[in-house]
CSV table of C-alpha atoms in Angstrom, one decimal:
chain,number,residue,atom,x,y,z
Y,645,MET,CA,112.9,50.1,37.1
Y,646,GLN,CA,113.8,52.8,40.0
Y,647,ASP,CA,116.5,52.2,42.0
Y,648,LEU,CA,116.7,50.3,45.0
Y,649,GLU,CA,116.0,52.5,47.9
Y,650,VAL,CA,118.5,51.6,49.8
Y,651,GLY,CA,118.4,54.0,52.9
Y,652,THR,CA,121.8,56.0,54.8
Y,653,GLU,CA,124.9,53.5,53.7
Y,654,GLN,CA,127.9,55.7,54.2
Y,655,PHE,CA,129.3,56.1,56.8
Y,656,THR,CA,128.0,59.1,59.5
Y,657,ASP,CA,127.6,60.7,62.5
Y,658,GLU,CA,125.4,57.7,63.8
Y,659,ASP,CA,128.7,55.3,63.1
Y,660,ARG,CA,130.6,58.0,64.4
Y,661,LEU,CA,130.0,58.3,68.1
Y,662,TYR,CA,129.1,54.8,68.7
Y,663,SER,CA,131.0,53.0,71.8
Y,664,GLY,CA,129.5,50.1,72.7
Y,665,SER,CA,125.7,48.6,73.2
Y,666,ARG,CA,123.7,46.7,75.5
Y,667,PHE,CA,123.2,42.9,74.3
Y,668,ARG,CA,119.4,43.2,75.8
Y,669,ASP,CA,119.1,46.6,73.0
Y,670,VAL,CA,120.4,45.0,70.4
Y,671,VAL,CA,118.3,41.8,70.6
Y,672,ASP,CA,115.1,43.7,71.0
Y,673,ALA,CA,115.8,45.5,67.7
Y,674,LEU,CA,116.1,42.0,66.4
Y,675,MET,CA,113.5,40.4,67.4
Y,676,ALA,CA,110.9,44.0,66.6
Y,677,ASN,CA,108.9,44.4,63.3
Y,678,ARG,CA,109.2,40.6,62.3
Y,679,TYR,CA,107.7,39.9,58.9
Y,680,GLN,CA,105.7,36.7,60.6
Y,681,LYS,CA,104.8,37.5,64.0
Y,682,VAL,CA,104.6,33.4,64.5
Y,683,TRP,CA,107.0,32.0,62.5
Y,684,GLY,CA,104.8,29.3,60.2
Y,685,ARG,CA,101.8,30.2,61.9
Y,686,GLU,CA,98.5,29.8,59.0
Y,687,GLY,CA,97.9,32.9,57.6
Y,688,GLU,CA,101.2,34.6,58.1
Y,689,PRO,CA,102.5,36.4,54.8
Y,690,PRO,CA,105.1,34.7,53.0
Y,691,LEU,CA,109.1,35.9,53.3
Y,692,PRO,CA,110.3,38.9,51.6
Y,693,GLN,CA,112.8,37.9,48.3
Y,694,GLN,CA,115.4,40.5,47.1
Y,695,GLU,CA,117.6,39.6,44.2
Y,696,THR,CA,121.1,40.6,43.9
Y,697,THR,CA,122.4,41.9,40.4
Y,698,ILE,CA,125.0,44.8,39.4
Y,699,LYS,CA,121.7,47.0,39.5
Y,700,THR,CA,120.3,46.9,42.9
Y,701,VAL,CA,124.3,46.8,44.1
Y,702,PHE,CA,125.9,49.1,42.2
Y,703,GLY,CA,122.8,51.5,40.8
Y,704,SER,CA,121.2,52.6,37.4
Y,705,LEU,CA,124.0,52.8,34.8
Y,706,PHE,CA,122.0,56.0,34.5
Y,707,SER,CA,123.1,57.7,38.1
Y,708,ARG,CA,126.0,59.1,36.6
Y,709,GLY,CA,127.0,62.1,39.4
Y,710,LYS,CA,125.6,60.0,42.4
Y,711,PRO,CA,128.0,58.8,45.0
Y,712,PRO,CA,129.2,55.4,44.2
Y,713,ARG,CA,127.3,53.6,47.5
Y,714,PHE,CA,128.7,50.1,47.2
Y,715,GLU,CA,132.2,51.7,47.5
Y,716,ARG,CA,130.6,53.9,50.5
Y,717,ALA,CA,128.8,51.4,51.9
Y,718,SER,CA,132.2,49.3,51.4
Y,719,GLU,CA,134.4,52.1,53.7
Y,720,ARG,CA,131.1,52.2,56.3
Y,721,THR,CA,131.4,48.2,56.9
Y,722,LEU,CA,135.4,48.6,57.3
Y,723,ASP,CA,135.0,52.1,59.8
Y,724,SER,CA,132.1,51.5,61.8
Y,725,GLY,CA,131.9,49.3,65.2
Y,726,ALA,CA,128.2,50.4,65.5
Y,727,ASP,CA,125.7,47.7,66.1
Y,728,LEU,CA,122.5,48.9,65.1
Y,729,ARG,CA,122.3,51.7,62.2
Y,730,TRP,CA,118.4,53.0,62.4
Y,731,GLY,CA,119.1,55.7,60.5
Y,732,PRO,CA,117.8,59.7,60.3
Y,733,ASP,CA,114.2,57.7,59.4
Y,734,ARG,CA,114.8,54.7,61.7
Y,735,ARG,CA,114.2,52.3,58.6
Y,736,GLY,CA,118.0,51.6,58.6
Y,737,PHE,CA,120.0,50.8,55.4
Y,738,THR,CA,119.6,47.8,53.3
Y,739,ARG,CA,122.6,45.1,52.4
Y,740,LEU,CA,123.4,45.5,49.0
Y,741,LEU,CA,124.6,41.9,49.3
Y,742,HIS,CA,123.2,39.2,51.3
Y,743,PRO,CA,120.1,41.4,52.1
Y,744,THR,CA,117.7,38.9,53.1
Y,745,GLY,CA,118.5,36.7,56.5
Y,746,VAL,CA,117.5,35.0,60.0
Y,747,GLY,CA,119.1,37.0,63.4
Y,748,LEU,CA,119.9,34.5,66.0
Y,749,ILE,CA,120.8,34.5,69.3
Y,750,GLY,CA,123.2,32.2,71.6
Y,751,ARG,CA,126.1,31.6,73.6
Y,752,TRP,CA,129.5,31.5,72.2
Y,753,GLU,CA,131.8,29.0,74.7
Y,754,ILE,CA,135.4,27.9,74.4
Y,755,THR,CA,135.9,24.3,76.0
Y,756,GLU,CA,140.1,23.7,74.8
Y,757,ASP,CA,143.6,25.1,75.8
Y,758,THR,CA,144.6,27.4,72.8
Y,759,PRO,CA,147.4,29.7,72.5
Y,760,TYR,CA,144.9,32.1,71.7
Y,761,THR,CA,144.1,35.5,73.5
Y,762,GLY,CA,140.7,37.2,74.5
Y,763,TYR,CA,137.7,34.9,73.5
Y,764,PHE,CA,139.6,32.3,71.9
Y,765,ALA,CA,141.3,31.5,75.3
Y,766,ARG,CA,140.2,28.7,77.2
Y,767,GLY,CA,137.1,29.6,79.3
Y,768,SER,CA,135.8,32.6,76.8
Y,769,ASN,CA,132.3,32.7,77.5
Y,770,ALA,CA,130.0,35.5,75.4
Y,771,LEU,CA,126.7,35.9,74.5
Y,772,VAL,CA,126.7,36.3,70.7
Y,773,VAL,CA,124.1,38.2,68.3
Y,774,ALA,CA,124.7,36.8,64.6
Y,775,ARG,CA,122.8,35.9,61.2
Y,776,TYR,CA,122.6,33.1,59.1
Y,777,SER,CA,122.1,34.2,54.6
Y,778,SER,CA,122.2,33.2,51.7
Y,779,GLY,CA,124.2,34.5,48.6
Y,780,ALA,CA,124.9,33.5,44.8
Y,781,GLY,CA,121.4,32.2,43.9
Y,782,GLY,CA,119.1,33.2,46.3
Y,783,ASN,CA,117.3,31.3,49.8
Y,784,LEU,CA,115.7,28.1,47.9
Y,785,ARG,CA,117.1,24.7,48.5
Y,786,GLY,CA,118.4,23.2,45.2
Y,787,ARG,CA,120.2,26.6,43.6
Y,788,ILE,CA,123.4,27.8,43.6
Y,789,ARG,CA,123.8,29.2,46.8
Y,790,SER,CA,126.3,30.8,49.4
Y,791,MET,CA,125.4,30.2,53.0
Y,792,ALA,CA,127.0,32.8,55.2
Y,793,LEU,CA,126.9,33.0,59.2
Y,794,VAL,CA,128.5,36.6,60.7
Y,795,GLY,CA,128.1,38.0,64.1
Y,796,LYS,CA,129.2,39.5,66.8
Y,797,LEU,CA,130.6,38.9,70.6
Y,798,PHE,CA,129.2,40.3,73.5
Y,799,PRO,CA,132.3,40.4,76.2
Y,800,THR,CA,129.9,39.6,79.1
Y,801,THR,CA,127.3,36.3,80.3
Y,802,GLU,CA,124.7,38.9,81.5
Y,803,SER,CA,121.4,39.4,79.0
Y,804,ASP,CA,121.4,42.8,81.1
Y,805,HIS,CA,124.3,44.1,81.1
Y,806,ALA,CA,123.5,48.1,82.1
Y,807,THR,CA,127.1,49.5,80.6
Y,808,PRO,CA,127.2,50.3,77.0
Y,809,LEU,CA,130.1,46.9,75.9
Y,810,ARG,CA,132.0,47.0,72.6
Y,811,THR,CA,131.7,44.4,70.6
Y,812,ALA,CA,133.9,41.6,68.4
Y,813,ASN,CA,132.5,41.0,64.7
Y,814,PHE,CA,133.3,37.8,62.3
Y,815,ILE,CA,132.2,37.0,59.1
Y,816,THR,CA,132.3,33.3,57.9
Y,817,GLN,CA,130.9,32.0,54.5
Y,818,GLU,CA,131.1,29.0,51.8
Y,819,ASP,CA,132.5,29.7,48.5
Y,820,ILE,CA,131.4,33.1,47.5
Y,821,GLY,CA,130.6,31.9,43.9
Y,822,GLY,CA,128.4,29.5,45.3
Y,823,THR,CA,128.0,26.1,46.0
Y,824,ARG,CA,125.2,23.6,45.5
Y,825,THR,CA,124.5,22.4,49.0
Y,826,GLU,CA,121.7,21.2,50.4
Y,827,TYR,CA,121.3,21.3,54.0
Y,828,ILE,CA,122.5,24.0,56.6
Y,829,ASN,CA,124.5,20.7,58.4
Y,830,ASP,CA,126.9,20.2,55.6
Y,831,ALA,CA,127.4,23.9,55.1
Y,832,VAL,CA,131.5,24.2,55.6
Y,833,LEU,CA,131.7,28.2,56.6
Y,834,ARG,CA,135.2,29.8,56.6
Y,835,ASN,CA,136.4,33.1,57.6
Y,836,ALA,CA,138.9,32.2,54.0
Y,837,PRO,CA,136.3,30.4,51.5
Y,838,ASP,CA,136.8,29.4,47.7
Y,839,VAL,CA,136.1,31.5,44.9
Y,840,THR,CA,134.8,30.0,41.7
Y,841,VAL,CA,133.0,32.9,39.9
Y,842,PHE,CA,132.1,30.7,36.7
Y,843,ARG,CA,129.4,29.0,38.7
Y,844,ARG,CA,127.5,32.1,39.2
Y,845,GLY,CA,126.9,32.4,35.0
Y,846,PRO,CA,126.7,35.6,33.8
Y,847,ALA,CA,126.1,36.8,37.1
Y,848,GLY,CA,130.1,36.3,37.8
Y,849,THR,CA,129.9,40.0,36.9
Y,850,LEU,CA,128.7,41.0,40.2
Y,851,LEU,CA,131.7,39.2,41.7
Y,852,ILE,CA,134.2,40.6,39.7
Y,853,LYS,CA,133.0,44.1,40.4
Y,854,VAL,CA,132.1,43.4,44.0
Y,855,ALA,CA,136.1,42.2,44.8
Y,856,SER,CA,137.6,45.4,42.6
Y,857,VAL,CA,135.6,47.5,45.1
Y,858,PHE,CA,136.7,45.7,48.3
Y,859,SER,CA,139.9,45.8,47.1
Y,860,ARG,CA,140.3,49.0,46.2
Y,861,VAL,CA,138.6,50.4,49.7
Y,862,ASP,CA,140.9,47.5,51.3
Y,863,GLN,CA,143.2,45.1,50.6
Y,864,GLU,CA,142.3,41.2,50.8
Y,865,PRO,CA,138.8,40.8,49.4
Y,866,THR,CA,138.0,37.4,50.4
Y,867,ILE,CA,139.2,37.1,54.0
Y,868,ARG,CA,138.1,38.4,57.4
Y,869,GLN,CA,140.7,38.0,59.3
Y,870,VAL,CA,139.2,37.0,63.2
Y,871,TYR,CA,141.6,39.0,65.7
Y,872,PRO,CA,138.8,40.8,66.8
Y,873,ILE,CA,137.9,38.1,68.7
Y,874,ALA,CA,141.3,37.4,69.8
Y,875,GLU,CA,141.8,41.2,71.2
Y,876,LEU,CA,138.2,41.4,73.0
Y,877,GLY,CA,138.9,41.7,76.9
Y,878,LYS,CA,142.5,41.4,76.2
Y,879,PRO,CA,144.5,43.0,78.4
Y,880,PRO,CA,146.2,45.9,76.8
Y,881,GLY,CA,149.6,45.1,77.4
Y,882,GLN,CA,149.6,41.6,76.5
Y,883,PRO,CA,150.0,40.8,72.7
Y,884,THR,CA,147.7,40.0,70.3
Y,885,ARG,CA,147.5,35.8,69.3
Y,886,ALA,CA,144.5,35.3,66.9
Y,887,PRO,CA,144.4,32.3,64.7
Y,888,ALA,CA,144.7,32.5,60.8
Y,889,PHE,CA,141.8,30.5,59.9
Y,890,MET,CA,138.3,29.4,62.0
Y,891,GLN,CA,135.3,27.7,60.1
Y,892,LEU,CA,131.8,26.8,61.8
Y,893,LEU,CA,130.3,23.8,61.0
Y,894,VAL,CA,126.5,22.7,62.5
Y,895,ALA,CA,127.7,20.0,65.3
Y,896,PRO,CA,127.3,16.7,64.5
Y,897,GLY,CA,123.8,14.7,65.5
Y,898,GLN,CA,122.0,18.0,64.8
Y,899,SER,CA,119.0,17.0,63.0
Y,900,ARG,CA,118.1,17.6,58.9
Y,901,ILE,CA,115.2,19.1,58.1
Y,902,ALA,CA,113.5,18.4,54.9
Y,903,GLY,CA,112.1,19.6,52.0
Y,904,ALA,CA,112.0,21.0,48.3
Y,905,ASP,CA,112.7,24.1,47.7
Y,906,LEU,CA,113.0,25.5,51.3
Y,907,ASP,CA,113.7,28.1,52.1
Y,908,VAL,CA,117.7,28.5,54.4
Y,909,ARG,CA,115.5,31.1,56.3
Y,910,ASP,CA,112.9,28.5,56.8
Y,911,GLU,CA,115.1,25.7,57.7
Y,912,VAL,CA,117.2,27.7,60.4
Y,913,MET,CA,113.7,28.7,62.1
Y,914,ALA,CA,113.0,24.7,62.2
Y,915,HIS,CA,116.3,23.8,64.2
Y,916,ILE,CA,114.2,26.1,66.8
Y,917,PHE,CA,110.8,26.0,66.4
Y,918,ASP,CA,107.6,24.4,65.4
Y,919,LYS,CA,106.1,26.1,63.2
Y,920,GLY,CA,103.4,28.4,64.3
Y,921,ASP,CA,104.5,28.0,68.1
Y,922,PRO,CA,106.7,31.2,69.2
Y,923,VAL,CA,108.3,29.5,72.3
Y,924,PRO,CA,111.7,27.8,71.6
Y,925,LYS,CA,112.0,23.7,71.6
Y,926,ARG,CA,115.3,23.5,70.6
Y,927,ALA,CA,118.9,24.8,70.1
Y,928,LEU,CA,121.0,25.3,66.9
Y,929,THR,CA,124.8,24.3,67.6
Y,930,PHE,CA,128.2,24.6,66.0
Y,931,THR,CA,131.5,23.7,66.4
Y,932,ILE,CA,134.4,26.1,66.5
Y,933,GLU,CA,137.6,25.1,64.9
Y,934,VAL,CA,140.6,26.7,64.4
Y,935,THR,CA,144.3,26.5,62.6
Y,936,ASP,CA,147.4,28.7,61.7
Y,937,GLU,CA,147.8,26.3,58.9
Y,938,GLY,CA,146.7,27.5,55.8
Y,939,ASN,CA,147.4,27.9,51.4
Y,940,THR,CA,145.9,29.6,48.8
Y,941,SER,CA,146.3,28.6,45.2
Y,942,GLY,CA,144.9,29.2,41.8
Y,943,ALA,CA,143.6,32.9,39.7
Y,944,PRO,CA,141.7,34.8,41.4
Y,945,PHE,CA,138.4,33.6,39.5
Y,946,ARG,CA,138.3,30.6,41.2
Y,947,VAL,CA,140.8,30.9,44.5
Y,948,ARG,CA,141.5,27.5,46.2
Y,949,ARG,CA,142.2,27.2,50.3
Y,950,THR,CA,143.6,24.1,51.3
Y,951,PHE,CA,144.0,23.3,55.4
Y,952,GLN,CA,145.8,21.2,57.8
Y,953,ARG,CA,145.0,20.6,61.9
Y,954,TRP,CA,141.4,21.4,62.5
Y,955,ARG,CA,141.4,21.6,66.0
Y,956,ARG,CA,138.0,22.1,67.7
Y,957,ILE,CA,138.0,24.5,70.3
Y,958,GLY,CA,134.3,25.2,71.1
Y,959,THR,CA,130.7,25.7,70.2
Y,960,MET,CA,128.5,28.3,69.6
Y,961,VAL,CA,124.7,27.2,70.9
Y,962,PHE,CA,121.5,29.2,69.3
Y,963,ASP,CA,118.8,28.9,71.6
Y,964,ASN,CA,116.3,32.1,69.9
Y,965,ALA,CA,116.1,33.5,66.5
Y,966,ALA,CA,113.9,35.7,64.5
Y,967,ILE,CA,113.2,36.9,60.8
Y,968,SER,CA,112.9,40.3,60.6
Y,969,TYR,CA,113.4,43.9,59.0
Y,970,ASN,CA,115.5,45.1,61.7
Y,971,GLY,CA,117.6,41.8,61.3
Y,972,ASP,CA,117.9,42.6,57.4
Y,973,HIS,CA,118.5,46.7,57.4
Y,974,VAL,CA,119.1,47.7,61.2
Y,975,ILE,CA,122.0,45.4,62.9
Y,976,HIS,CA,124.9,45.9,61.2
Y,977,PHE,CA,127.8,43.6,61.5
Y,978,THR,CA,131.7,45.4,61.4
Y,979,HIS,CA,134.1,44.1,58.5
Y,980,PRO,CA,137.6,43.6,60.0
Y,981,THR,CA,139.7,46.0,58.3
Y,982,TRP,CA,143.0,43.9,56.6
Y,983,ARG,CA,146.0,43.8,58.7
Y,984,GLU,CA,149.5,42.4,57.1
Y,985,ASP,CA,150.2,41.1,60.4
Y,986,ARG,CA,147.1,39.8,61.8
Y,987,ASN,CA,148.7,40.3,65.5
Y,988,ASP,CA,149.8,43.9,65.1
Y,989,PRO,CA,147.1,46.5,64.9
Y,990,ALA,CA,150.2,48.9,63.2
Y,991,THR,CA,149.4,46.6,59.8
Y,992,ALA,CA,146.0,47.7,59.7
Y,993,THR,CA,144.8,48.6,56.2
Y,994,ARG,CA,142.2,51.5,57.2
Y,995,ILE,CA,143.1,53.3,60.1
Y,996,ASP,CA,140.8,55.6,62.1
Y,997,GLY,CA,138.4,55.7,58.5
Y,998,THR,CA,141.7,56.2,56.1
Y,999,LYS,CA,143.7,53.7,54.0
Y,1000,VAL,CA,147.0,54.2,54.6
Y,1001,ARG,CA,148.5,51.3,52.9
């Protein structure tokens, strides 16, 4: 079997020259090259499936001498702020983890008083492009899966703004080892998820190798701090104040989508569309909750986190979506590098593409 075609994984001039994006350009990219021109319409092709294994992530055992692609990809996700990575052939890149997903378009709104800065402050409204995906055992209901929602906030409510804007990205996920969550309504998506390696069985070796690389190129492999949101739109002289933890939950009252062996991408789409109809009919709403109180315990192979005083401060409402090649291969979400003090940029692990601590 040949190695997976991975495209341009490493940091390139396209990443280096990034200076912001227009929301409309990112949305247009997401909506193009859909696997099904109209989701769920009779006669449309099946959605692609991509297995994630040690070989697809790290390459063949016989690939000595080749660049360590997962390490280069991990560095790039930390160092590149690019929102779109087309590559020289306009085919983008391959996500080595969570390779298939569904793109979402909507709005972020903070409605409650908070002590935080940037777009965690009350009254903040931003446009959002996000991606919902499933890791671990694949996309189908009934398997061990690890749901994830990543997104990027544009500091505007004007969908056709002319000036490119830098975005703030977030990463949230269920237990990285996977769970048996049946419905997205029940998934608890956190920037600091639990880790249960043994749930993967023999595939747990992949998680161990991934964590080793993340620790080597950054520091903390299982927490993605949310300071980029707290610094978005913040006056330069104002000290950053970011929550330590964020969790996203499907809002109470959101319908449940039934179906044995249902693909999570179809489940997400069904919250917004009727099958075979290209016009959005409903919205998918997530609540935004934060806290500064949490503790981590356990061994590296079984990490447990406990939290106190979660507080709901706002919502994300998605009213459009697409399952597309570009959503899987072109749209890029930056992973924030670890800071010893989440509110102090000087304590960052990586600065200007180099690991400094």
